[in-house]
PDB file of C-alpha atoms in Angstrom:
ATOM      1  CA  UNK A  96     122.892  -9.484-115.093  1.00  0.00           C
ATOM      2  CA  UNK A  97     123.121  -6.265-113.083  1.00  0.00           C
ATOM      3  CA  UNK A  98     120.562  -5.534-110.384  1.00  0.00           C
ATOM      4  CA  UNK A  99     121.551  -1.908-109.909  1.00  0.00           C
ATOM      5  CA  UNK A 100     122.527   0.543-112.625  1.00  0.00           C
ATOM      6  CA  UNK A 101     123.766   4.102-112.121  1.00  0.00           C
ATOM      7  CA  UNK A 102     123.134   6.746-114.801  1.00  0.00           C
ATOM      8  CA  UNK A 103     124.856  10.128-114.949  1.00  0.00           C
ATOM      9  CA  UNK A 104     122.712  12.537-116.999  1.00  0.00           C
ATOM     10  CA  UNK A 105     123.989  15.751-115.407  1.00  0.00           C
ATOM     11  CA  UNK A 106     124.135  18.505-118.003  1.00  0.00           C
ATOM     12  CA  UNK A 107     122.124  16.518-120.534  1.00  0.00           C
ATOM     13  CA  UNK A 108     119.195  18.202-122.264  1.00  0.00           C
ATOM     14  CA  UNK A 109     115.855  16.504-122.841  1.00  0.00           C
ATOM     15  CA  UNK A 110     115.357  13.756-123.966  1.00  0.00           C
ATOM     16  CA  UNK A 111     118.888  12.440-123.250  1.00  0.00           C
ATOM     17  CA  UNK A 112     118.193  11.575-119.546  1.00  0.00           C
ATOM     18  CA  UNK A 113     115.212   9.464-120.670  1.00  0.00           C
ATOM     19  CA  UNK A 114     117.279   7.847-123.438  1.00  0.00           C
ATOM     20  CA  UNK A 115     120.083   6.946-121.024  1.00  0.00           C
ATOM     21  CA  UNK A 116     117.649   5.615-118.417  1.00  0.00           C
ATOM     22  CA  UNK A 117     115.805   3.437-120.939  1.00  0.00           C
ATOM     23  CA  UNK A 118     119.153   1.989-122.024  1.00  0.00           C
ATOM     24  CA  UNK A 119     119.922   1.309-118.359  1.00  0.00           C
ATOM     25  CA  UNK A 120     116.576  -0.489-117.987  1.00  0.00           C
ATOM     26  CA  UNK A 121     117.535  -2.686-120.931  1.00  0.00           C
ATOM     27  CA  UNK A 122     120.960  -3.329-119.393  1.00  0.00           C
ATOM     28  CA  UNK A 123     119.319  -4.230-116.076  1.00  0.00           C
ATOM     29  CA  UNK A 124     117.577  -7.156-117.758  1.00  0.00           C
ATOM     30  CA  UNK A 125     115.216  -7.892-114.866  1.00  0.00           C
ATOM     31  CA  UNK A 126     114.244  -6.715-111.395  1.00  0.00           C
ATOM     32  CA  UNK A 127     116.451  -4.142-109.694  1.00  0.00           C
ATOM     33  CA  UNK A 128     116.973  -0.392-109.513  1.00  0.00           C
ATOM     34  CA  UNK A 129     118.118   2.313-111.883  1.00  0.00           C
ATOM     35  CA  UNK A 130     119.410   5.515-110.305  1.00  0.00           C
ATOM     36  CA  UNK A 131     119.712   8.557-112.579  1.00  0.00           C
ATOM     37  CA  UNK A 132     121.339  11.866-111.682  1.00  0.00           C
ATOM     38  CA  UNK A 133     119.992  14.973-113.467  1.00  0.00           C
ATOM     39  CA  UNK A 134     120.304  18.734-113.051  1.00  0.00           C
ATOM     40  CA  UNK A 135     116.773  20.022-113.650  1.00  0.00           C
ATOM     41  CA  UNK A 136     113.166  19.438-112.603  1.00  0.00           C
ATOM     42  CA  UNK A 137     111.941  18.933-116.163  1.00  0.00           C
ATOM     43  CA  UNK A 138     114.200  15.880-116.449  1.00  0.00           C
ATOM     44  CA  UNK A 139     112.811  14.596-113.129  1.00  0.00           C
ATOM     45  CA  UNK A 140     109.255  14.952-114.459  1.00  0.00           C
ATOM     46  CA  UNK A 141     110.116  13.231-117.741  1.00  0.00           C
ATOM     47  CA  UNK A 142     111.782  10.321-115.950  1.00  0.00           C
ATOM     48  CA  UNK A 143     108.850  10.006-113.553  1.00  0.00           C
ATOM     49  CA  UNK A 144     106.364   9.858-116.425  1.00  0.00           C
ATOM     50  CA  UNK A 145     108.442   7.284-118.275  1.00  0.00           C
ATOM     51  CA  UNK A 146     108.820   5.154-115.118  1.00  0.00           C
ATOM     52  CA  UNK A 147     105.068   5.096-114.571  1.00  0.00           C
ATOM     53  CA  UNK A 148     104.484   4.105-118.193  1.00  0.00           C
ATOM     54  CA  UNK A 149     106.889   1.199-117.725  1.00  0.00           C
ATOM     55  CA  UNK A 150     105.225   0.060-114.500  1.00  0.00           C
ATOM     56  CA  UNK A 151     108.144   0.998-112.277  1.00  0.00           C
ATOM     57  CA  UNK A 152     107.992   2.580-108.848  1.00  0.00           C
ATOM     58  CA  UNK A 153     109.838   5.887-108.843  1.00  0.00           C
ATOM     59  CA  UNK A 154     111.074   8.370-106.270  1.00  0.00           C
ATOM     60  CA  UNK A 155     113.114  11.548-106.576  1.00  0.00           C
ATOM     61  CA  UNK A 156     115.262  13.579-104.238  1.00  0.00           C
ATOM     62  CA  UNK A 157     116.924  16.962-104.592  1.00  0.00           C
ATOM     63  CA  UNK A 158     120.526  16.600-103.485  1.00  0.00           C
ATOM     64  CA  UNK A 159     121.521  20.231-103.916  1.00  0.00           C
ATOM     65  CA  UNK A 160     121.229  23.150-106.269  1.00  0.00           C
ATOM     66  CA  UNK A 161     120.620  21.771-109.770  1.00  0.00           C
ATOM     67  CA  UNK A 162     121.264  18.205-108.606  1.00  0.00           C
ATOM     68  CA  UNK A 163     118.519  15.567-108.404  1.00  0.00           C
ATOM     69  CA  UNK A 164     118.485  11.795-107.949  1.00  0.00           C
ATOM     70  CA  UNK A 165     115.702   9.767-109.553  1.00  0.00           C
ATOM     71  CA  UNK A 166     115.384   6.128-108.432  1.00  0.00           C
ATOM     72  CA  UNK A 167     113.393   3.595-110.440  1.00  0.00           C
ATOM     73  CA  UNK A 168     112.480   0.349-108.701  1.00  0.00           C
ATOM     74  CA  UNK A 169     112.068  -2.097-111.554  1.00  0.00           C
ATOM     75  CA  UNK A 170     109.935  -5.254-111.259  1.00  0.00           C
ATOM     76  CA  UNK A 171     110.460  -8.419-113.305  1.00  0.00           C
ATOM     77  CA  UNK A 172     109.072  -8.330-116.805  1.00  0.00           C
ATOM     78  CA  UNK A 173     109.913  -4.739-117.755  1.00  0.00           C
ATOM     79  CA  UNK A 174     111.155  -4.694-121.332  1.00  0.00           C
ATOM     80  CA  UNK A 175     112.702  -2.034-123.562  1.00  0.00           C
ATOM     81  CA  UNK A 176     112.232  -2.760-127.248  1.00  0.00           C
ATOM     82  CA  UNK A 177     114.948  -2.338-129.861  1.00  0.00           C
ATOM     83  CA  UNK A 178     115.178   1.326-130.810  1.00  0.00           C
ATOM     84  CA  UNK A 179     112.797   2.431-128.049  1.00  0.00           C
ATOM     85  CA  UNK A 180     115.463   4.393-126.167  1.00  0.00           C
ATOM     86  CA  UNK A 181     116.670   6.209-129.279  1.00  0.00           C
ATOM     87  CA  UNK A 182     113.075   7.144-130.149  1.00  0.00           C
ATOM     88  CA  UNK A 183     112.349   8.682-126.734  1.00  0.00           C
ATOM     89  CA  UNK A 184     110.904  12.182-126.676  1.00  0.00           C
ATOM     90  CA  UNK A 185     110.237  14.795-123.999  1.00  0.00           C
ATOM     91  CA  UNK A 186     106.939  14.010-122.304  1.00  0.00           C
ATOM     92  CA  UNK A 187     107.103  17.213-120.270  1.00  0.00           C
ATOM     93  CA  UNK A 188     107.895  20.394-122.227  1.00  0.00           C
ATOM     94  CA  UNK A 189     111.007  22.379-121.486  1.00  0.00           C
ATOM     95  CA  UNK A 190     110.798  25.407-119.254  1.00  0.00           C
ATOM     96  CA  UNK A 191     108.966  28.344-120.770  1.00  0.00           C
ATOM     97  CA  UNK A 192     111.105  31.161-122.094  1.00  0.00           C
ATOM     98  CA  UNK A 193     108.780  34.158-121.992  1.00  0.00           C
ATOM     99  CA  UNK A 194     109.897  37.343-123.770  1.00  0.00           C
ATOM    100  CA  UNK A 195     108.039  40.652-123.580  1.00  0.00           C
ATOM    101  CA  UNK A 196     108.567  42.866-126.622  1.00  0.00           C
ATOM    102  CA  UNK A 197     107.893  46.601-126.048  1.00  0.00           C
ATOM    103  CA  UNK A 198     107.982  48.857-129.114  1.00  0.00           C
ATOM    104  CA  UNK A 199     106.273  51.970-127.719  1.00  0.00           C
ATOM    105  CA  UNK A 200     105.977  53.938-124.503  1.00  0.00           C
ATOM    106  CA  UNK A 201     102.173  53.776-124.897  1.00  0.00           C
ATOM    107  CA  UNK A 202      99.878  50.750-124.977  1.00  0.00           C
ATOM    108  CA  UNK A 203      97.243  50.602-127.681  1.00  0.00           C
ATOM    109  CA  UNK A 204      96.040  53.312-130.073  1.00  0.00           C
ATOM    110  CA  UNK A 205      93.700  56.253-129.654  1.00  0.00           C
ATOM    111  CA  UNK A 206      94.858  58.376-126.748  1.00  0.00           C
ATOM    112  CA  UNK A 207      98.609  58.646-126.120  1.00  0.00           C
ATOM    113  CA  UNK A 208      97.955  59.863-122.577  1.00  0.00           C
ATOM    114  CA  UNK A 209      95.774  56.866-121.845  1.00  0.00           C
ATOM    115  CA  UNK A 210      98.242  54.586-123.606  1.00  0.00           C
ATOM    116  CA  UNK A 211     101.100  55.699-121.350  1.00  0.00           C
ATOM    117  CA  UNK A 212      98.969  55.070-118.276  1.00  0.00           C
ATOM    118  CA  UNK A 213      98.092  51.626-119.605  1.00  0.00           C
ATOM    119  CA  UNK A 214     101.744  50.822-120.266  1.00  0.00           C
ATOM    120  CA  UNK A 215     102.710  51.838-116.738  1.00  0.00           C
ATOM    121  CA  UNK A 216      99.942  49.596-115.401  1.00  0.00           C
ATOM    122  CA  UNK A 217     101.069  46.745-117.650  1.00  0.00           C
ATOM    123  CA  UNK A 218     104.684  46.850-116.441  1.00  0.00           C
ATOM    124  CA  UNK A 219     103.489  46.939-112.831  1.00  0.00           C
ATOM    125  CA  UNK A 220     101.223  43.950-113.522  1.00  0.00           C
ATOM    126  CA  UNK A 221     104.222  41.997-114.810  1.00  0.00           C
ATOM    127  CA  UNK A 222     105.912  42.440-111.418  1.00  0.00           C
ATOM    128  CA  UNK A 223     102.915  40.830-109.727  1.00  0.00           C
ATOM    129  CA  UNK A 224     102.888  37.611-111.730  1.00  0.00           C
ATOM    130  CA  UNK A 225     104.303  34.375-110.343  1.00  0.00           C
ATOM    131  CA  UNK A 226     105.946  33.640-113.698  1.00  0.00           C
ATOM    132  CA  UNK A 227     108.277  36.461-114.647  1.00  0.00           C
ATOM    133  CA  UNK A 228     109.565  36.898-118.192  1.00  0.00           C
ATOM    134  CA  UNK A 229     113.093  35.802-118.991  1.00  0.00           C
ATOM    135  CA  UNK A 230     113.694  38.929-121.061  1.00  0.00           C
ATOM    136  CA  UNK A 231     112.060  42.270-121.807  1.00  0.00           C
ATOM    137  CA  UNK A 232     113.067  43.922-125.088  1.00  0.00           C
ATOM    138  CA  UNK A 233     112.649  47.676-125.584  1.00  0.00           C
ATOM    139  CA  UNK A 234     113.029  49.322-128.969  1.00  0.00           C
ATOM    140  CA  UNK A 235     111.772  52.326-130.963  1.00  0.00           C
ATOM    141  CA  UNK A 236     109.531  54.403-128.657  1.00  0.00           C
ATOM    142  CA  UNK A 237     109.766  51.687-125.997  1.00  0.00           C
ATOM    143  CA  UNK A 238     113.367  52.748-125.399  1.00  0.00           C
ATOM    144  CA  UNK A 239     112.081  55.730-123.403  1.00  0.00           C
ATOM    145  CA  UNK A 240     110.728  53.389-120.722  1.00  0.00           C
ATOM    146  CA  UNK A 241     114.170  52.254-119.564  1.00  0.00           C
ATOM    147  CA  UNK A 242     115.583  55.772-119.296  1.00  0.00           C
ATOM    148  CA  UNK A 243     115.628  58.460-116.632  1.00  0.00           C
ATOM    149  CA  UNK A 244     112.204  59.994-116.070  1.00  0.00           C
ATOM    150  CA  UNK A 245     110.300  56.876-117.101  1.00  0.00           C
ATOM    151  CA  UNK A 246     107.174  56.228-115.012  1.00  0.00           C
ATOM    152  CA  UNK A 247     108.008  52.500-115.277  1.00  0.00           C
ATOM    153  CA  UNK A 248     111.543  52.765-113.953  1.00  0.00           C
ATOM    154  CA  UNK A 249     110.954  51.534-110.393  1.00  0.00           C
ATOM    155  CA  UNK A 250     109.025  48.496-111.603  1.00  0.00           C
ATOM    156  CA  UNK A 251     111.625  47.686-114.266  1.00  0.00           C
ATOM    157  CA  UNK A 252     114.408  47.919-111.677  1.00  0.00           C
ATOM    158  CA  UNK A 253     112.435  45.580-109.424  1.00  0.00           C
ATOM    159  CA  UNK A 254     112.135  43.097-112.301  1.00  0.00           C
ATOM    160  CA  UNK A 255     115.856  43.387-113.052  1.00  0.00           C
ATOM    161  CA  UNK A 256     116.618  42.699-109.381  1.00  0.00           C
ATOM    162  CA  UNK A 257     114.604  39.469-109.692  1.00  0.00           C
ATOM    163  CA  UNK A 258     116.660  38.285-112.646  1.00  0.00           C
ATOM    164  CA  UNK A 259     114.635  39.560-115.600  1.00  0.00           C
ATOM    165  CA  UNK A 260     116.928  40.554-118.471  1.00  0.00           C
ATOM    166  CA  UNK A 261     116.156  44.150-119.540  1.00  0.00           C
ATOM    167  CA  UNK A 262     117.555  44.989-123.000  1.00  0.00           C
ATOM    168  CA  UNK A 263     117.179  48.259-124.917  1.00  0.00           C
ATOM    169  CA  UNK A 264     118.032  48.822-128.566  1.00  0.00           C
ATOM    170  CA  UNK A 265     121.185  50.955-128.830  1.00  0.00           C
ATOM    171  CA  UNK A 266     120.270  52.311-132.264  1.00  0.00           C
ATOM    172  CA  UNK A 267     116.949  53.488-130.827  1.00  0.00           C
ATOM    173  CA  UNK A 268     118.598  55.172-127.849  1.00  0.00           C
ATOM    174  CA  UNK A 269     120.948  57.001-130.192  1.00  0.00           C
ATOM    175  CA  UNK A 270     118.118  58.003-132.536  1.00  0.00           C
ATOM    176  CA  UNK A 271     116.212  59.653-129.702  1.00  0.00           C
ATOM    177  CA  UNK A 272     119.370  61.147-128.186  1.00  0.00           C
ATOM    178  CA  UNK A 273     118.849  59.390-124.852  1.00  0.00           C
ATOM    179  CA  UNK A 274     121.760  56.934-124.820  1.00  0.00           C
ATOM    180  CA  UNK A 275     123.232  58.658-121.752  1.00  0.00           C
ATOM    181  CA  UNK A 276     119.880  58.439-119.937  1.00  0.00           C
ATOM    182  CA  UNK A 277     119.616  54.639-119.777  1.00  0.00           C
ATOM    183  CA  UNK A 278     118.782  53.812-116.164  1.00  0.00           C
ATOM    184  CA  UNK A 279     118.060  50.077-116.093  1.00  0.00           C
ATOM    185  CA  UNK A 280     119.325  47.023-117.962  1.00  0.00           C
ATOM    186  CA  UNK A 281     121.766  46.851-120.841  1.00  0.00           C
ATOM    187  CA  UNK A 282     122.121  48.163-124.377  1.00  0.00           C
ATOM    188  CA  UNK A 283     121.624  45.613-127.145  1.00  0.00           C
ATOM    189  CA  UNK A 284     121.519  45.364-130.926  1.00  0.00           C
ATOM    190  CA  UNK A 285     119.183  43.935-133.556  1.00  0.00           C
ATOM    191  CA  UNK A 286     121.127  40.674-133.812  1.00  0.00           C
ATOM    192  CA  UNK A 287     120.520  39.946-130.109  1.00  0.00           C
ATOM    193  CA  UNK A 288     116.885  41.094-130.310  1.00  0.00           C
ATOM    194  CA  UNK A 289     116.314  38.706-133.215  1.00  0.00           C
ATOM    195  CA  UNK A 290     118.063  35.888-131.336  1.00  0.00           C
ATOM    196  CA  UNK A 291     115.982  36.423-128.185  1.00  0.00           C
ATOM    197  CA  UNK A 292     112.754  36.345-130.171  1.00  0.00           C
ATOM    198  CA  UNK A 293     113.785  33.182-132.039  1.00  0.00           C
ATOM    199  CA  UNK A 294     114.639  31.408-128.778  1.00  0.00           C
ATOM    200  CA  UNK A 295     111.442  32.482-126.990  1.00  0.00           C
ATOM    201  CA  UNK A 296     108.762  29.903-126.261  1.00  0.00           C
ATOM    202  CA  UNK A 297     106.213  32.714-125.878  1.00  0.00           C
ATOM    203  CA  UNK A 298     106.311  36.383-126.949  1.00  0.00           C
ATOM    204  CA  UNK A 299     104.009  39.024-125.455  1.00  0.00           C
ATOM    205  CA  UNK A 300     103.558  42.377-127.200  1.00  0.00           C
ATOM    206  CA  UNK A 301     101.599  44.896-125.090  1.00  0.00           C
TER     207      UNK A 301
END
């Protein structure tokens, strides 16, 4: 009977770290420790929740970039039922993947002049949020916002500098004759736009 079990769950997506750790608890067969290595905070949170549910003491430590150690101190009497590990699910949701979808250079309907002012204010407001989007998609009239002369250009460049992916529809740029004016981000196509929207956990359309 082991009294210390090491688990390597580096690179494993949820719920695999929980599955591996539950199997290690079963292997432990009594009091001892289970030490699991993971590469993301969501896995740490999931393991912590599972440990508490099992009545184990738990501590975590960040060892480096994308490297965490989670230590479960297991008392006598902790049991893992047949099939319990395989049935494990994510208790903490995966990281949000926010996508902002911009289809016009104006926000709302009624006054185009007002709408352009609102859109400029919206893009600035995005820069002020603690949670930045993963991606901003620009197509149709929205393609103008990523090109030279756009009132949003400075804010979009600031977002790009912070890691936000700025993508503009190439067909749209060509349609408006502004392909050579693109000033921030990259050109994309409808396949990628569709893929980004499918993978998004949340989509915002101003």
